Amino acid sequence: VADDQITKKDGSTITGRIVGVSEGQVMVESTTSRGGIAKVPYSISDIKSVSMAVPADVTKVQAQGVAPAAVIAALEPQIKQFAGLPANWVVAAMTQLAQAYAAQGQADRAVATYNQIDTLYPGSKYHAQAVAGKAEMSLKAGKIDEALAAVQPIIDQANKNIAPSPSDGALYAGAFLVYGQVMEAQKKPQQALEAYLTVTTMFYQNPSLVDQADQLAKSLRDHNPGLGIE
């Protein structure tokens, strides 16, 4: 099993096994020169990036159709262990957990999880994911104008980014899915279809979100024969 790797802001790297996050520090386990095991904390504020394999319990619930209860059971321990780690998979898992809470009628826990993203990753690119998640909840509650107001700045930002990185693309996708559904609610099928197709053609880094976009686009076309985009 390959070591995890932390790249610090000063350019140095740390290798070992990331075992958790606590009080703003990442705990890394490594083998000493004498064959023992040492755990060393590193401040998150000093970390530029993290390379780490996604835990098996997280990958097994990423497929479409996994029951919300199963998602919650699998992801709660992982989020408790790794929340705050500057890694894309952690925030994606937090978002999926929030969606599962919402699907189970636990709106308060869903909102708390989205707020936790903003708290743990202040001023980061992950803010878009938290905003899109809360906007989706607003949409489902029938607060269409509120949902649109939340995601519109993210849509505008994404439209200016002609060459998004894979991580940026995965973050934008959620906002475009919400935007598309808002357009549907406003009886603007062409704009809705364009939003869904943007996910499948530009922001396709998250397979689960691409599947959702495909399904929403298919349903939209089924209800609007001959629909296309200019």
Short mmCIF file of C-alpha atoms in Angstrom, two decimals:
data_model
loop_
_atom_site.label_atom_id
_atom_site.label_comp_id
_atom_site.label_asym_id
_atom_site.label_seq_id
_atom_site.Cartn_x
_atom_site.Cartn_y
_atom_site.Cartn_z
CA VAL A 1 0.00 0.00 0.00
CA ALA A 2 1.49 3.31 -1.08
CA ASP A 3 2.16 5.95 1.54
CA ASP A 4 -0.01 9.03 1.79
CA GLN A 5 1.85 12.24 1.01
CA ILE A 6 1.53 15.73 2.43
CA THR A 7 3.04 18.68 0.61
CA LYS A 8 3.70 21.60 2.90
CA LYS A 9 3.56 25.25 1.90
CA ASP A 10 7.34 25.50 2.24
CA GLY A 11 7.71 22.84 -0.49
CA SER A 12 8.77 19.98 1.78
CA THR A 13 6.90 16.66 1.74
CA ILE A 14 5.82 14.24 4.44
CA THR A 15 5.08 10.58 3.73
CA GLY A 16 3.33 8.07 5.94
CA ARG A 17 -0.22 7.02 6.74
CA ILE A 18 -2.71 9.76 7.56
CA VAL A 19 -4.72 8.42 10.49
CA GLY A 20 -6.94 11.35 11.35
CA VAL A 21 -7.48 15.05 12.00
CA SER A 22 -7.83 16.64 15.42
CA GLU A 23 -7.82 20.24 16.61
CA GLY A 24 -6.36 21.64 13.43
CA GLN A 25 -3.67 19.03 13.09
CA VAL A 26 -3.21 16.06 10.77
CA MET A 27 -1.85 12.96 12.47
CA VAL A 28 0.60 10.96 10.36
CA GLU A 29 1.81 7.49 11.28
CA SER A 30 5.16 6.30 9.96
CA THR A 31 7.78 3.63 10.61
CA THR A 32 10.87 4.72 12.51
CA SER A 33 14.42 3.71 11.63
CA ARG A 34 14.25 1.12 14.41
CA GLY A 35 11.09 -0.45 13.02
CA GLY A 36 8.71 1.14 15.47
CA ILE A 37 5.64 3.25 14.75
CA ALA A 38 5.58 7.00 15.36
CA LYS A 39 2.63 9.38 15.16
CA VAL A 40 3.48 12.98 14.36
CA PRO A 41 1.04 15.93 14.13
CA TYR A 42 1.28 18.51 11.36
CA SER A 43 -0.65 21.77 11.40
CA ILE A 44 -3.28 22.06 8.68
CA SER A 45 -2.35 25.72 8.25
CA ASP A 46 1.10 24.61 7.03
CA ILE A 47 -0.27 22.14 4.46
CA LYS A 48 -0.60 22.99 0.77
CA SER A 49 -2.04 19.71 -0.50
CA VAL A 50 -2.64 16.07 0.39
CA SER A 51 -2.35 12.93 -1.74
CA MET A 52 -4.28 10.09 -0.17
CA ALA A 53 -6.22 7.10 -1.44
CA VAL A 54 -9.95 7.33 -0.84
CA PRO A 55 -10.95 4.90 1.94
CA ALA A 56 -12.83 1.81 0.80
CA ASP A 57 -15.85 2.64 2.97
CA VAL A 58 -16.20 5.90 1.06
CA THR A 59 -15.82 4.46 -2.46
CA LYS A 60 -18.35 1.70 -1.85
CA VAL A 61 -21.20 4.19 -1.33
CA GLN A 62 -20.33 6.50 -4.24
CA ALA A 63 -22.39 4.51 -6.73
CA GLN A 64 -25.88 5.62 -7.71
CA GLY A 65 -28.75 4.05 -5.83
CA VAL A 66 -27.10 3.45 -2.46
CA ALA A 67 -29.70 3.92 0.28
CA PRO A 68 -29.27 7.10 2.36
CA ALA A 69 -29.14 5.07 5.58
CA ALA A 70 -26.22 3.05 4.17
CA VAL A 71 -24.46 6.25 3.10
CA ILE A 72 -24.83 7.69 6.58
CA ALA A 73 -23.58 4.52 8.25
CA ALA A 74 -20.51 4.39 5.99
CA LEU A 75 -19.58 8.06 5.95
CA GLU A 76 -20.23 9.30 9.48
CA PRO A 77 -17.14 7.56 10.95
CA GLN A 78 -14.97 8.71 8.02
CA ILE A 79 -16.04 12.33 8.39
CA LYS A 80 -15.50 12.20 12.14
CA GLN A 81 -11.98 10.92 11.49
CA PHE A 82 -10.91 13.10 8.56
CA ALA A 83 -13.07 16.27 8.49
CA GLY A 84 -10.77 19.24 7.95
CA LEU A 85 -8.20 17.36 5.87
CA PRO A 86 -7.51 19.44 2.72
CA ALA A 87 -8.41 16.65 0.31
CA ASN A 88 -11.16 16.70 -2.32
CA TRP A 89 -12.58 13.31 -1.33
CA VAL A 90 -13.27 14.49 2.23
CA VAL A 91 -15.42 17.42 1.12
CA ALA A 92 -17.17 15.28 -1.49
CA ALA A 93 -17.97 12.75 1.24
CA MET A 94 -19.24 15.50 3.55
CA THR A 95 -21.52 16.73 0.77
CA GLN A 96 -22.81 13.21 0.12
CA LEU A 97 -23.42 12.74 3.84
CA ALA A 98 -25.39 15.99 3.98
CA GLN A 99 -27.49 14.88 1.02
CA ALA A 100 -28.18 11.57 2.76
CA TYR A 101 -29.27 13.40 5.91
CA ALA A 102 -31.61 15.56 3.82
CA ALA A 103 -33.07 12.47 2.11
CA GLN A 104 -33.76 10.98 5.55
CA GLY A 105 -35.60 14.13 6.65
CA GLN A 106 -32.74 15.29 8.90
CA ALA A 107 -32.53 18.81 7.49
CA ASP A 108 -30.83 20.25 10.57
CA ARG A 109 -27.97 17.74 10.34
CA ALA A 110 -27.66 18.36 6.61
CA VAL A 111 -27.34 22.12 7.06
CA ALA A 112 -24.91 21.61 9.94
CA THR A 113 -22.70 19.49 7.70
CA TYR A 114 -22.70 22.08 4.93
CA ASN A 115 -21.87 24.77 7.50
CA GLN A 116 -19.08 22.55 8.80
CA ILE A 117 -17.50 22.62 5.33
CA ASP A 118 -17.39 26.41 5.40
CA THR A 119 -16.08 26.41 8.98
CA LEU A 120 -13.29 23.90 8.34
CA TYR A 121 -12.32 25.25 4.92
CA PRO A 122 -12.80 29.04 5.24
CA GLY A 123 -12.27 31.03 2.07
CA SER A 124 -11.51 27.89 0.07
CA LYS A 125 -12.81 26.58 -3.23
CA TYR A 126 -14.98 24.19 -1.22
CA HIS A 127 -17.31 27.07 -0.34
CA ALA A 128 -19.03 26.44 -3.69
CA GLN A 129 -19.88 22.91 -2.64
CA ALA A 130 -21.46 24.04 0.62
CA VAL A 131 -23.44 26.77 -1.15
CA ALA A 132 -24.72 24.38 -3.82
CA GLY A 133 -25.76 21.87 -1.17
CA LYS A 134 -27.77 24.39 0.81
CA ALA A 135 -29.27 25.77 -2.40
CA GLU A 136 -30.46 22.27 -3.29
CA MET A 137 -32.24 22.09 0.05
CA SER A 138 -33.85 25.48 -0.62
CA LEU A 139 -35.01 24.23 -4.01
CA LYS A 140 -36.58 21.10 -2.54
CA ALA A 141 -38.35 23.30 -0.01
CA GLY A 142 -39.87 25.28 -2.87
CA LYS A 143 -37.69 28.35 -2.27
CA ILE A 144 -36.75 28.73 -5.92
CA ASP A 145 -35.63 32.37 -5.82
CA GLU A 146 -33.47 31.67 -2.77
CA ALA A 147 -31.81 28.71 -4.49
CA LEU A 148 -31.11 30.75 -7.63
CA ALA A 149 -29.65 33.65 -5.67
CA ALA A 150 -27.28 31.24 -3.93
CA VAL A 151 -25.91 29.44 -6.98
CA GLN A 152 -25.90 32.27 -9.53
CA PRO A 153 -22.50 33.66 -8.40
CA ILE A 154 -20.98 30.18 -8.71
CA ILE A 155 -22.45 29.76 -12.20
CA ASP A 156 -21.08 33.15 -13.23
CA GLN A 157 -17.65 32.24 -11.86
CA ALA A 158 -17.65 28.87 -13.62
CA ASN A 159 -18.63 30.44 -16.95
CA LYS A 160 -15.50 32.61 -16.75
CA ASN A 161 -13.27 29.61 -16.09
CA ILE A 162 -12.59 28.29 -19.58
CA ALA A 163 -10.07 25.69 -18.43
CA PRO A 164 -11.18 24.41 -15.01
CA SER A 165 -8.97 22.00 -13.13
CA PRO A 166 -10.47 18.55 -12.37
CA SER A 167 -11.07 19.56 -8.76
CA ASP A 168 -12.76 22.83 -9.79
CA GLY A 169 -14.94 20.96 -12.28
CA ALA A 170 -16.16 18.55 -9.62
CA LEU A 171 -17.10 21.49 -7.38
CA TYR A 172 -18.94 23.40 -10.11
CA ALA A 173 -21.02 20.39 -11.14
CA GLY A 174 -23.25 20.47 -8.07
CA ALA A 175 -24.11 24.12 -8.64
CA PHE A 176 -25.04 23.48 -12.28
CA LEU A 177 -27.34 20.63 -11.29
CA VAL A 178 -29.19 22.92 -8.91
CA TYR A 179 -29.21 25.72 -11.49
CA GLY A 180 -30.72 23.38 -14.08
CA GLN A 181 -33.50 22.36 -11.73
CA VAL A 182 -34.20 26.01 -10.93
CA MET A 183 -34.50 26.71 -14.65
CA GLU A 184 -36.95 23.81 -14.97
CA ALA A 185 -39.01 25.21 -12.10
CA GLN A 186 -39.06 28.57 -13.88
CA LYS A 187 -40.30 26.87 -17.08
CA LYS A 188 -37.03 27.49 -18.95
CA PRO A 189 -36.29 24.03 -20.37
CA GLN A 190 -33.60 25.13 -22.82
CA GLN A 191 -31.51 26.78 -20.10
CA ALA A 192 -32.08 23.75 -17.87
CA LEU A 193 -30.85 21.36 -20.55
CA GLU A 194 -27.79 23.52 -21.17
CA ALA A 195 -26.95 23.36 -17.45
CA TYR A 196 -27.22 19.55 -17.38
CA LEU A 197 -25.15 19.15 -20.53
CA THR A 198 -22.52 21.46 -19.08
CA VAL A 199 -22.04 18.91 -16.30
CA THR A 200 -21.69 15.99 -18.72
CA THR A 201 -19.33 17.78 -21.12
CA MET A 202 -17.26 20.17 -18.98
CA PHE A 203 -17.60 19.33 -15.30
CA TYR A 204 -17.66 15.54 -15.56
CA GLN A 205 -15.08 14.67 -12.90
CA ASN A 206 -17.63 13.26 -10.43
CA PRO A 207 -19.33 10.19 -12.02
CA SER A 208 -22.27 10.31 -9.63
CA LEU A 209 -23.09 13.92 -10.57
CA VAL A 210 -22.74 13.08 -14.26
CA ASP A 211 -25.25 10.26 -13.80
CA GLN A 212 -27.65 12.69 -12.15
CA ALA A 213 -27.20 15.18 -14.97
CA ASP A 214 -27.85 12.47 -17.58
CA GLN A 215 -31.04 11.39 -15.83
CA LEU A 216 -32.30 14.95 -15.43
CA ALA A 217 -31.54 15.73 -19.08
CA LYS A 218 -33.33 12.58 -20.25
CA SER A 219 -36.41 13.36 -18.17
CA LEU A 220 -36.43 16.93 -19.43
CA ARG A 221 -36.24 15.82 -23.06
CA ASP A 222 -38.95 13.20 -22.50
CA HIS A 223 -41.27 15.97 -21.35
CA ASN A 224 -40.14 18.39 -24.07
CA PRO A 225 -39.88 16.50 -27.38
CA GLY A 226 -37.47 18.12 -29.81
CA LEU A 227 -35.75 20.14 -27.13
CA GLY A 228 -32.18 21.19 -27.92
CA ILE A 229 -29.77 23.99 -27.23
CA GLU A 230 -28.62 26.70 -29.59
#
